[in-house]
mmCIF file of C-alpha atoms and ligand atoms in Angstrom:
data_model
loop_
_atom_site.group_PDB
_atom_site.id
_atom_site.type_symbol
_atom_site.label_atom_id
_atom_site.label_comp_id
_atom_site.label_asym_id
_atom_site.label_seq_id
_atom_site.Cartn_x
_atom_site.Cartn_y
_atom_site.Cartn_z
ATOM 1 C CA UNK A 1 9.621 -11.821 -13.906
ATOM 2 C CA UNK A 2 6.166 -13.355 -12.708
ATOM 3 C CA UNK A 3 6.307 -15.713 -10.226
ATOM 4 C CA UNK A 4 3.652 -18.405 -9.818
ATOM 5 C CA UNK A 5 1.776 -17.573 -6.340
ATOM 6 C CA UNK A 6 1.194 -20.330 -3.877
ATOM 7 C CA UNK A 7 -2.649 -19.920 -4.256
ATOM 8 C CA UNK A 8 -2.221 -20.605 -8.208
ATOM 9 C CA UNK A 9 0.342 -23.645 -7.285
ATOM 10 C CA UNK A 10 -1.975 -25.338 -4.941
ATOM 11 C CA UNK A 11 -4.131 -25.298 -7.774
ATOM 12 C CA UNK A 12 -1.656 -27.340 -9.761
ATOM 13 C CA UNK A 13 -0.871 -29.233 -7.573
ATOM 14 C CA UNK A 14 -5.288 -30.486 -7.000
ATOM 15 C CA UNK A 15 -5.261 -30.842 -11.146
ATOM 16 C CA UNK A 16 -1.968 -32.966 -11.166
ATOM 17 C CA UNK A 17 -3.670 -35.133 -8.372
ATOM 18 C CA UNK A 18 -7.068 -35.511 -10.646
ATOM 19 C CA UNK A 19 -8.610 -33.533 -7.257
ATOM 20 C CA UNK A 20 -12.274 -32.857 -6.760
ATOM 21 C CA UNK A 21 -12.980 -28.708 -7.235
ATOM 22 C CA UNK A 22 -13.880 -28.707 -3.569
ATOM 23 C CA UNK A 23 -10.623 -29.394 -2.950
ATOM 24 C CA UNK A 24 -9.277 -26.130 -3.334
ATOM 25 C CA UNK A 25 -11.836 -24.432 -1.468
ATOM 26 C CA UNK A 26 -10.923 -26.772 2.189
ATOM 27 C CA UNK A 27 -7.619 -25.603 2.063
ATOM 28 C CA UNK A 28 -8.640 -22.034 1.506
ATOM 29 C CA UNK A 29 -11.056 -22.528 4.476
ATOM 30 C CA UNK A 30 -8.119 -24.153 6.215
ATOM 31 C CA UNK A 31 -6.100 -21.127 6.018
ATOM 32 C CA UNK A 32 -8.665 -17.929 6.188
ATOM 33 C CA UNK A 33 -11.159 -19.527 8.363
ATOM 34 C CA UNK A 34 -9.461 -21.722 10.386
ATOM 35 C CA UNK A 35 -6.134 -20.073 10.214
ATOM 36 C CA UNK A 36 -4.068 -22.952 10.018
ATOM 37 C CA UNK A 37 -0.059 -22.211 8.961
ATOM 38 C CA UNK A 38 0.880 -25.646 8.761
ATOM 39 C CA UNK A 39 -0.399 -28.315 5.487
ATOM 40 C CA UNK A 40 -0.131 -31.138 7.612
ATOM 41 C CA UNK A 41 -2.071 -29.733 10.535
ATOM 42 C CA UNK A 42 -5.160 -30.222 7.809
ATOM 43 C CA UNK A 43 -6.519 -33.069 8.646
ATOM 44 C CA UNK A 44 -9.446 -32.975 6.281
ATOM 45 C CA UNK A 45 -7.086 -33.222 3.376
ATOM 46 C CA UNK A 46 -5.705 -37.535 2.432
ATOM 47 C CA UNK A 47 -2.391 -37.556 3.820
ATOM 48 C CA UNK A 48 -1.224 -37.784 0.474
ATOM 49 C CA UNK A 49 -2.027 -34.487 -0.485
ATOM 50 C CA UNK A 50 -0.885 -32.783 2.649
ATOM 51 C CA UNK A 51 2.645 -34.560 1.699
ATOM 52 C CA UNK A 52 2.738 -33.342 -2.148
ATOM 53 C CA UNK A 53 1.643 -29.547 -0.969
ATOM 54 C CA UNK A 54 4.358 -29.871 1.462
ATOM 55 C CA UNK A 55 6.921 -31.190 -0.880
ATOM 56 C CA UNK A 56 6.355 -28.180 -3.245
ATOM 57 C CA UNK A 57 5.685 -25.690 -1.314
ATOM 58 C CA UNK A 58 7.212 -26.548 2.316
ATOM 59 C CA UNK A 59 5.504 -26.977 5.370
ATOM 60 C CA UNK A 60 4.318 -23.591 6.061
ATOM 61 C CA UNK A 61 1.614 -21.291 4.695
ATOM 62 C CA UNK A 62 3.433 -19.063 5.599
ATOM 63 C CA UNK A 63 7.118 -17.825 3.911
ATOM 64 C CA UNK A 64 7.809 -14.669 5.368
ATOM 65 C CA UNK A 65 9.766 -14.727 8.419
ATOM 66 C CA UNK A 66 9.104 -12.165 11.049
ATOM 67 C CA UNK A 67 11.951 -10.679 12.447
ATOM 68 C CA UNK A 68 10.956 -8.170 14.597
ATOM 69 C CA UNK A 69 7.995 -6.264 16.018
ATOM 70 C CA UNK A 70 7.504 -2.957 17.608
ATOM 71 C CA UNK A 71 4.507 -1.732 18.836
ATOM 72 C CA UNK A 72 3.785 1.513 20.481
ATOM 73 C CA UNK A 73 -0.370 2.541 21.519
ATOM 74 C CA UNK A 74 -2.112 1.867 18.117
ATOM 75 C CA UNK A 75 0.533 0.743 16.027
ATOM 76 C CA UNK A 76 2.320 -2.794 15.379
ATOM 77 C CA UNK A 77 5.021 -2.684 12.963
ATOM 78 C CA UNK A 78 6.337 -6.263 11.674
ATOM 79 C CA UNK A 79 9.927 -6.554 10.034
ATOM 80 C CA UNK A 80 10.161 -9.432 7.909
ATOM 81 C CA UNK A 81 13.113 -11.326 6.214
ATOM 82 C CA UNK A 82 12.681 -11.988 2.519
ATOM 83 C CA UNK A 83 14.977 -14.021 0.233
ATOM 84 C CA UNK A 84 18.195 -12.822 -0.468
ATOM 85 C CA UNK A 85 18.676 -11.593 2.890
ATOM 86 C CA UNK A 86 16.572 -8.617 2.634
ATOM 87 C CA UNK A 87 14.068 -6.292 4.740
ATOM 88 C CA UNK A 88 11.114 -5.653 4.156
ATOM 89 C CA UNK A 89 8.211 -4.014 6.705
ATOM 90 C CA UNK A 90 4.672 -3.523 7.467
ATOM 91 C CA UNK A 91 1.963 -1.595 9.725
ATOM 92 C CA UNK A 92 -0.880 -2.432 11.373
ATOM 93 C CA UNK A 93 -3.085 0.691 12.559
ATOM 94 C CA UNK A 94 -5.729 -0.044 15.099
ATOM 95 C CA UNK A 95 -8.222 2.806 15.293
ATOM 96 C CA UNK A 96 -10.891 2.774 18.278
ATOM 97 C CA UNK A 97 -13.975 1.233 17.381
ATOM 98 C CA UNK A 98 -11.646 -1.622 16.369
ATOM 99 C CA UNK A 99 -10.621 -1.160 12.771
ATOM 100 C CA UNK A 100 -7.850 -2.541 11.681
ATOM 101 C CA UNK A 101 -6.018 -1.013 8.732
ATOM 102 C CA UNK A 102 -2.576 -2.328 7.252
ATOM 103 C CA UNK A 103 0.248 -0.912 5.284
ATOM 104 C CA UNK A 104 2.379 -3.272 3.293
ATOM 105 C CA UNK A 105 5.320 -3.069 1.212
ATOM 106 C CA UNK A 106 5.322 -4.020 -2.538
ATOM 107 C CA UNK A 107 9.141 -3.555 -3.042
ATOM 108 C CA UNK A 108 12.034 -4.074 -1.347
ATOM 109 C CA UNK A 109 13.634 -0.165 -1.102
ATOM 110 C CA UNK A 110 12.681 2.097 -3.811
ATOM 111 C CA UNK A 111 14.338 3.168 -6.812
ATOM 112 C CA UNK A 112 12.577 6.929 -7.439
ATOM 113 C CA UNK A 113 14.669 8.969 -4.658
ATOM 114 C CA UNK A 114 11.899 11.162 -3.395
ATOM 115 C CA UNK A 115 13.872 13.615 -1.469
ATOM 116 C CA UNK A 116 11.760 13.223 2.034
ATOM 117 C CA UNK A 117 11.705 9.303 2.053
ATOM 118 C CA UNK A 118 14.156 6.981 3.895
ATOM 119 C CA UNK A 119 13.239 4.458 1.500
ATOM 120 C CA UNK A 120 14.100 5.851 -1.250
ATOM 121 C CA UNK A 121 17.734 5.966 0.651
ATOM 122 C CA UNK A 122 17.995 2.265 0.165
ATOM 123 C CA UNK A 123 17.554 2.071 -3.758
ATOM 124 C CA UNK A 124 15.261 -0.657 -5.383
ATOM 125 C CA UNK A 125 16.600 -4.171 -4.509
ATOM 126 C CA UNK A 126 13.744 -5.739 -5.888
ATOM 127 C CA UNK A 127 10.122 -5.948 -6.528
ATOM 128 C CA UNK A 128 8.467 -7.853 -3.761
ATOM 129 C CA UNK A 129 6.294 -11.197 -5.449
ATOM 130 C CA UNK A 130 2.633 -11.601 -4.851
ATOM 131 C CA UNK A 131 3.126 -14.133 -2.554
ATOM 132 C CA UNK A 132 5.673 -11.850 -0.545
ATOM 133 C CA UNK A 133 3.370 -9.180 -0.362
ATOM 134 C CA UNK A 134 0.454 -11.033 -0.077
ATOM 135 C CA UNK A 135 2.079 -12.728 3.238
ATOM 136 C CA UNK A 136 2.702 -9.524 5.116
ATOM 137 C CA UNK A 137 -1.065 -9.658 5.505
ATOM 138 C CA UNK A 138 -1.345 -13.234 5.846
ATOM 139 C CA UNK A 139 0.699 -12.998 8.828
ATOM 140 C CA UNK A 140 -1.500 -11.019 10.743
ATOM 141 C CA UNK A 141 -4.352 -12.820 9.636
ATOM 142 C CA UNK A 142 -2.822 -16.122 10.843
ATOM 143 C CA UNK A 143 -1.925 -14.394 14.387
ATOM 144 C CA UNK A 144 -6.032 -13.469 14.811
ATOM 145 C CA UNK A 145 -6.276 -10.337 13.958
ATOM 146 C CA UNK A 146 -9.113 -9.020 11.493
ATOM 147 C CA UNK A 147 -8.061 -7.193 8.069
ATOM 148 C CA UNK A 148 -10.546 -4.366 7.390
ATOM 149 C CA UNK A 149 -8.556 -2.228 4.877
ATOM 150 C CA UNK A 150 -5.208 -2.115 3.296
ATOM 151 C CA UNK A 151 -2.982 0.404 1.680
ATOM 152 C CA UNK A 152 -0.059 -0.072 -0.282
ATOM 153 C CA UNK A 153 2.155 2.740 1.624
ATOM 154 C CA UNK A 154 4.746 0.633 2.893
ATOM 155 C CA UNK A 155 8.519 0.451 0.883
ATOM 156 C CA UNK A 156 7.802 1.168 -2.217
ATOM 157 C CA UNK A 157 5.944 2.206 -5.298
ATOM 158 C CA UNK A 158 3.184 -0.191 -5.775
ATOM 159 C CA UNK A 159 2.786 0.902 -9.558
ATOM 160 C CA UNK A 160 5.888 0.077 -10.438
ATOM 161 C CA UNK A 161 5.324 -3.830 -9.575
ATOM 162 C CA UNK A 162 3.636 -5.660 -12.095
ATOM 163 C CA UNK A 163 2.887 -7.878 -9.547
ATOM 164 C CA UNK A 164 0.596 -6.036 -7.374
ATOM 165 C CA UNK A 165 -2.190 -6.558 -10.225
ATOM 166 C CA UNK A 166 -1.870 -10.223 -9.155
ATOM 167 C CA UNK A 167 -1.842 -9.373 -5.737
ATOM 168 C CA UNK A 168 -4.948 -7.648 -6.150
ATOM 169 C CA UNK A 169 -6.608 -10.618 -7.794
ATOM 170 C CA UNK A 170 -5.445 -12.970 -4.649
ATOM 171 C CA UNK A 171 -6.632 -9.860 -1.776
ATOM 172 C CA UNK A 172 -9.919 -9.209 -3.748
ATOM 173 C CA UNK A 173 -10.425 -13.480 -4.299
ATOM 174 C CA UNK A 174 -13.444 -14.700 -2.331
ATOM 175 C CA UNK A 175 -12.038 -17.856 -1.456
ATOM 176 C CA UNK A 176 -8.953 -16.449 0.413
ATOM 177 C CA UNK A 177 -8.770 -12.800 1.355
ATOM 178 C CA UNK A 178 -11.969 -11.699 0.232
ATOM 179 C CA UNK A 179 -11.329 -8.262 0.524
ATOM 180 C CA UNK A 180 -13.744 -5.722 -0.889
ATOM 181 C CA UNK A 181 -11.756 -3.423 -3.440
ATOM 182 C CA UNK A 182 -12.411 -0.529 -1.836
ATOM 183 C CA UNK A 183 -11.124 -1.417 2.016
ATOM 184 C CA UNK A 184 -8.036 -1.618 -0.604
ATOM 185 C CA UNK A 185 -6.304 1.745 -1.468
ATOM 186 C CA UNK A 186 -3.414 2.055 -4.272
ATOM 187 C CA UNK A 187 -0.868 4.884 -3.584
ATOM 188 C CA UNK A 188 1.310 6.336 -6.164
ATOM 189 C CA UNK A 189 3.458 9.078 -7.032
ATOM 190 C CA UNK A 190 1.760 9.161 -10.773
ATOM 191 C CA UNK A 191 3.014 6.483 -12.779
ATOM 192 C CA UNK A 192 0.690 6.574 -15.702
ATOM 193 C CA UNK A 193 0.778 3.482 -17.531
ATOM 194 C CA UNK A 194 0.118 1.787 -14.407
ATOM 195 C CA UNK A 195 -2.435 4.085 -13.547
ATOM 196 C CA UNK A 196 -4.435 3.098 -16.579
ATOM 197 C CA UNK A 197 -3.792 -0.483 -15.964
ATOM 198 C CA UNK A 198 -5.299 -0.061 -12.363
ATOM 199 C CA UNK A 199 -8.247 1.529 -13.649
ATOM 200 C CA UNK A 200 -8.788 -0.924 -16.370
ATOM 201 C CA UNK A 201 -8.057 -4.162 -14.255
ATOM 202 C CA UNK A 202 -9.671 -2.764 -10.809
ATOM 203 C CA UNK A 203 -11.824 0.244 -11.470
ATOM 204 C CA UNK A 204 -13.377 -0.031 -7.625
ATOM 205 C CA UNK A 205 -9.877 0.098 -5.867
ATOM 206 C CA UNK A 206 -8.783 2.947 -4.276
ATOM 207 C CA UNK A 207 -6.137 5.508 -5.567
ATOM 208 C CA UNK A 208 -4.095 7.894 -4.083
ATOM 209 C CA UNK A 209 -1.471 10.370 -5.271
ATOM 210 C CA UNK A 210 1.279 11.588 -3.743
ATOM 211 C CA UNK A 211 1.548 15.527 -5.286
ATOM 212 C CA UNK A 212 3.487 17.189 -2.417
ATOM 213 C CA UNK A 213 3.988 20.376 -4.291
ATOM 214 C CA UNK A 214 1.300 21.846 -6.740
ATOM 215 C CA UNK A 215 4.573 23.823 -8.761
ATOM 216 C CA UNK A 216 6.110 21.119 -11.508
ATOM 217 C CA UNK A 217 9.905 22.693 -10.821
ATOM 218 C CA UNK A 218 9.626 22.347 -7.119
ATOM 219 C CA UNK A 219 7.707 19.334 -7.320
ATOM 220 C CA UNK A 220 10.869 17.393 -9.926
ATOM 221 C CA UNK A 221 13.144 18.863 -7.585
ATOM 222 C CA UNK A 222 11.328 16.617 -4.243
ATOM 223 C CA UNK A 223 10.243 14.070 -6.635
ATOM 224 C CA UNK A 224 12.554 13.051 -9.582
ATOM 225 C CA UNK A 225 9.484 11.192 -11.578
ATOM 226 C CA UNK A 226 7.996 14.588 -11.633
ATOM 227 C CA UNK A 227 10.292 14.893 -15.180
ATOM 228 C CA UNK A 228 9.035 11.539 -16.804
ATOM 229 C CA UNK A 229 5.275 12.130 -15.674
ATOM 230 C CA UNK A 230 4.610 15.702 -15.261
ATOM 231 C CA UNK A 231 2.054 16.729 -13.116
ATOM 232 C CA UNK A 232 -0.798 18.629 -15.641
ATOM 233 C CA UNK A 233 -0.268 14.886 -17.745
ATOM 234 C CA UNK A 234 -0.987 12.741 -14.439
ATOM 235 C CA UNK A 235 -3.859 15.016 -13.472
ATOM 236 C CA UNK A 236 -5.412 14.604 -16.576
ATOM 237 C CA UNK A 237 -5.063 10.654 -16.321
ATOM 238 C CA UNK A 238 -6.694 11.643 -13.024
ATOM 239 C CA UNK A 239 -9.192 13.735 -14.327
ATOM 240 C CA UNK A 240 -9.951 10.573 -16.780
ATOM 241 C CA UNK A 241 -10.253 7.878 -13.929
ATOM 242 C CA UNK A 242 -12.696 9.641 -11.787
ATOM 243 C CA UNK A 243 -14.927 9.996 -15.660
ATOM 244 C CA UNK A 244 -14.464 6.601 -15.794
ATOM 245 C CA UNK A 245 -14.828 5.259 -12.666
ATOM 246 C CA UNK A 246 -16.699 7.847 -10.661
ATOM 247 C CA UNK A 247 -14.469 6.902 -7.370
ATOM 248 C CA UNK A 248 -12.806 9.920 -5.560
ATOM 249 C CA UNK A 249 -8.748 10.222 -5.752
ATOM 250 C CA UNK A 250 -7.194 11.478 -2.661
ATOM 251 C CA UNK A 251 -4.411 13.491 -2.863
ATOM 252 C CA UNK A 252 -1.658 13.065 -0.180
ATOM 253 C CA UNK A 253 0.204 15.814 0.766
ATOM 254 C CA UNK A 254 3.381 15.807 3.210
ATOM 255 C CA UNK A 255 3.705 18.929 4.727
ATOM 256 C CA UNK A 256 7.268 20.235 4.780
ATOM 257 C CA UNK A 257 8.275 23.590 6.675
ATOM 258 C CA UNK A 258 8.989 26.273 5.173
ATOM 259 C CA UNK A 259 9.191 24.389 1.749
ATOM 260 C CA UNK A 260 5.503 23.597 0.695
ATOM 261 C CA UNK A 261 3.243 24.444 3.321
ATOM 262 C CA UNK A 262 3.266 28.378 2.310
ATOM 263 C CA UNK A 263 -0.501 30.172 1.397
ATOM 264 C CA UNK A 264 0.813 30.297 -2.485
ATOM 265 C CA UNK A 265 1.287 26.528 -1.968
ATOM 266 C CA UNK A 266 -2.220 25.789 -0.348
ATOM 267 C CA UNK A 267 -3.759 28.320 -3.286
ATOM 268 C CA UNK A 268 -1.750 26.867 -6.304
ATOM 269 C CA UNK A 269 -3.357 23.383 -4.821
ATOM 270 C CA UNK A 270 -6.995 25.000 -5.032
ATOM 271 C CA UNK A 271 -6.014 26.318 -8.443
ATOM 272 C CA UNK A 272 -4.975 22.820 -9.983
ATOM 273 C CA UNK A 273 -7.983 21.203 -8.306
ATOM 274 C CA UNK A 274 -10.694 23.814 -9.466
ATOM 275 C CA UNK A 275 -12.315 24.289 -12.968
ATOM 276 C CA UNK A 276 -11.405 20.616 -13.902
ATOM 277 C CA UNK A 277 -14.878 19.665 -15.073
ATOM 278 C CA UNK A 278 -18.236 18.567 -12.812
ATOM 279 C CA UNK A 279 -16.163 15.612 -11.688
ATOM 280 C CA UNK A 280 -13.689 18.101 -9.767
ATOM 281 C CA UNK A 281 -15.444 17.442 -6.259
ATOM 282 C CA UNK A 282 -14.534 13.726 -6.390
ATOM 283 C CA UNK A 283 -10.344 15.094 -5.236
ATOM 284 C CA UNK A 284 -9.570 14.964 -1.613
ATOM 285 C CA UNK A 285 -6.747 16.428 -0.326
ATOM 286 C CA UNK A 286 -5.272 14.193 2.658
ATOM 287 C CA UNK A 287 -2.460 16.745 4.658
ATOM 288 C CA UNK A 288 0.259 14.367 6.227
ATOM 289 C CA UNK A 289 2.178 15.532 8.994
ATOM 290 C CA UNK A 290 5.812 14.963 7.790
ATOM 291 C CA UNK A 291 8.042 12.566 10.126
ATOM 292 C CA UNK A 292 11.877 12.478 9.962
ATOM 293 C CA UNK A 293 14.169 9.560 10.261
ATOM 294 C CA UNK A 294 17.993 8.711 11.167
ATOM 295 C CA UNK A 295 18.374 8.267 7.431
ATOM 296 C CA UNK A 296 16.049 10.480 6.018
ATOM 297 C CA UNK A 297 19.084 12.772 3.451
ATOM 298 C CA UNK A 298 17.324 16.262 4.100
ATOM 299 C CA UNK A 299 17.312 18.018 6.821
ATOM 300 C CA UNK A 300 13.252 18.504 6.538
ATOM 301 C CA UNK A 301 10.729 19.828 9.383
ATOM 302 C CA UNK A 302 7.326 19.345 10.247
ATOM 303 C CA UNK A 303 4.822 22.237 9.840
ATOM 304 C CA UNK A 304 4.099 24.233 12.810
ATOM 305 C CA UNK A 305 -0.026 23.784 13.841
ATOM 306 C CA UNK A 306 -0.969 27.326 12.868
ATOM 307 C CA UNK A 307 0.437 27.074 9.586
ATOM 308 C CA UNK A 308 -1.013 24.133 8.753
ATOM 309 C CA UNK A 309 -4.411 25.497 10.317
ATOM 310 C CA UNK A 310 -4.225 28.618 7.490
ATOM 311 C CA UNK A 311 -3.099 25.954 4.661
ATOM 312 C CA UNK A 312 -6.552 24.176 5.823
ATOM 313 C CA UNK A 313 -8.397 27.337 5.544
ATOM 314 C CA UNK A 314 -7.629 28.497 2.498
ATOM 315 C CA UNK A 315 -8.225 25.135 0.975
ATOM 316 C CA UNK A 316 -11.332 25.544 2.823
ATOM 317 C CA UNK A 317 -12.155 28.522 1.478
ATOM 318 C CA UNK A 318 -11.722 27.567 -2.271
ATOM 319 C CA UNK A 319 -14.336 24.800 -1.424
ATOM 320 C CA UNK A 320 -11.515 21.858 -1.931
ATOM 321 C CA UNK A 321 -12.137 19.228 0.352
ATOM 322 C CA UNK A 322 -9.189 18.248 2.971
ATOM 323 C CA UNK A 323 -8.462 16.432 5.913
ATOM 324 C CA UNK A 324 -5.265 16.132 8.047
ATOM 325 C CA UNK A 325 -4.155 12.853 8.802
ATOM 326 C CA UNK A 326 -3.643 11.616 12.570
ATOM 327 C CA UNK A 327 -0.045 11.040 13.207
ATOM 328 C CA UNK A 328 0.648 7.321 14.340
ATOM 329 C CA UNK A 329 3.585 5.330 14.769
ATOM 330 C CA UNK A 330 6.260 7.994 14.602
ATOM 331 C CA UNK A 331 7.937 6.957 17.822
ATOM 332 C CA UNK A 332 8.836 3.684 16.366
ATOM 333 C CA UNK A 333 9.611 4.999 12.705
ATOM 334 C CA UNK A 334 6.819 3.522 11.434
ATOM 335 C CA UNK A 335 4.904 6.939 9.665
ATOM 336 C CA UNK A 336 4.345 7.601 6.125
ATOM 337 C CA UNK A 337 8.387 7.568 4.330
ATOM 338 C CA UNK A 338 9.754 6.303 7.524
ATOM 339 C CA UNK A 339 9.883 2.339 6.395
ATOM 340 C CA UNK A 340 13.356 1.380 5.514
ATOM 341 C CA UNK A 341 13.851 -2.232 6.583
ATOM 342 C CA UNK A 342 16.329 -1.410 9.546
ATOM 343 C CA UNK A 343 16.096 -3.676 12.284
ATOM 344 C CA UNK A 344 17.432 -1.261 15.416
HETATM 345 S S1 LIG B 1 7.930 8.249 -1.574
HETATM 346 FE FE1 LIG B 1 7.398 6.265 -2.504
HETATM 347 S S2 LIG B 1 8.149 6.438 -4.620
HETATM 348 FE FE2 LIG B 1 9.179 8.061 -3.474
HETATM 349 S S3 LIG B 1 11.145 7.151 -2.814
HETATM 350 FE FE3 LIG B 1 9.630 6.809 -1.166
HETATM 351 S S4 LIG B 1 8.789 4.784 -1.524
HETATM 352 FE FE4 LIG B 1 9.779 5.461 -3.433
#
């Protein structure tokens, strides 16, 4: 069910009160500029405004509640409380230079039981609202830190929540977040109906997919939603996005030992991403170094170096363009499918 954000509330609230437009806009700048977390600490807003924003919506800006925080060199992972008694976690990466990158959750566990994620071990509780997902970001900005880019890897499968597209519109807004689309990044395991809602609704954002083996049997085996959206079907969608959009898709690829890190793997990868059509240099292939977990159900291993130095080279040498990730955050089970809302 859709769930009216606060951003769309405090906009009720201004028309109920016959409110100048302007209105709207000081208590965006109250929040995003000045980063204030409490209504009444707005002193530019009449008193009895500040009283009928805090009767509806409570006295913070903020309605996550931060539980817990680890950080280790370049990492900073936030747990947060949600209603209903619930988990829910976030990353922020700092890269040198300064950059800072976040990775939020858009559901509360997972309901598609890839076979290498812990949290897929919890099950879906529920889809996150935009104001709960939103938040995980508004938390850091409220705490000083800058948001340069964001990517929707935490718990979760952000195409399954129909309300990520109104997250989107409340990141992307100019009055609040402001963020550019692309310093935002979609990642999915191929849901296609959402895909094409994405690329209709946000054609700039970015999108990643998460193939982890280029073989359809093995790849329903590690990924269940393999047998609703095959893989030729979602490249094809793919295929169609990058017509339509000209943006690149990156494809994510968790490297497993022993199970898809092989040379037939790394050529059957070449071999779906060649002889697609003139658009075909627009995939990336992003290599992920995979990181286990006390919960994790399979007993899987990372690659060793040189194997994933001849998986690079024979991409390489099919002309398909790849990268492999920097490992952060494993020490404090914050990696890619190591979120699962424990609070140890
Ligand atoms: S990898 Fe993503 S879609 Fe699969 S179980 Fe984990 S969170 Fe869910």
């Amino acid at each position: 069910m859709k769930s009216t954000s606060k951003y769309e509330m405090i906009q009720h609230i201004l028309t109920a009160l016959k409110q100048p437009a302007y209105r709207f806009q000081q208590i965006a700048d109250a929040i995003f500029k000045q980063r204030i977390n409490e209504y009444d600490r707005m002193t530019l807003l009449p008193k009895g405004i500040r009283n009928e924003l805090i009767k509806n919506l409570g006295e913070h800006v903020l309605n996550l509640t931060p539980v817990m925080q680890k950080t280790s060199k370049q990492v900073n992972k936030v747990l947060f409380s949600i209603e209903g008694g619930e988990h829910i976690e976030a990353v922020q990466l700092s890269y040198e230079r300064g950059w800072k990158s976040y990775c939020i959750s858009s559901q509360c566990g997972c309901g598609y039981g890839c076979r290498f994620c812990a949290t897929g071990t919890i099950g879906l509780k529920r889809n996150l609202t935009a104001d709960e997902i939103t938040d995980q970001l508004l938390f850091f900005h409220l705490n000083g830190q800058a948001l340069d880019s964001v990517s929707f890897m935490g718990m979760g499968e952000a195409l399954a929540n129909p309300n990520i597209f109104d997250t989107l519109m409340i990141l992307t807004d100019p009055r609040t977040f402001g963020l550019g689309h692309r310093r935002i990044t979609v990642s999915t395991i191929g849901i296609i109906p959402g895909i094409d809602r994405l690329a209709k609704e946000f054609p700039q954002v970015n999108l990643t997919f998460s193939l982890h083996s280029p073989f359809d049997e093995q790849r329903s085996e590690l990924m269940p939603i393999n047998n609703r959206f095959p893989l030729n079907d979602v490249m094809n969608k793919f295929d169609q996005h990058i017509r339509d959009t000209g943006r690149k898709v990156y494809i994510a690829y968790i490297l497993l030992r022993g199970e898809n890190d092989s040379d037939e793997h790394a050529e059957a990868i070449a071999a779906l991403l060649k002889d697609r059509g003139p658009w075909e240099h627009l995939y990336h292939v992003n290599l992920i170094p995979y990181n286990s977990t006390d919960v994790t159900p399979e007993s899987f291993h990372q690659s060793d170096k040189d194997r994933v130095q001849s998986f690079v080279s024979i991409l390489n040498s099919k002309g398909v363009k790849v990268t492999v990730r920097a490992q952060f955050g494993t020490d404090i089970d914050a990696a890619c499918g190591q979120l699962y809302g424990h609070n140890k």
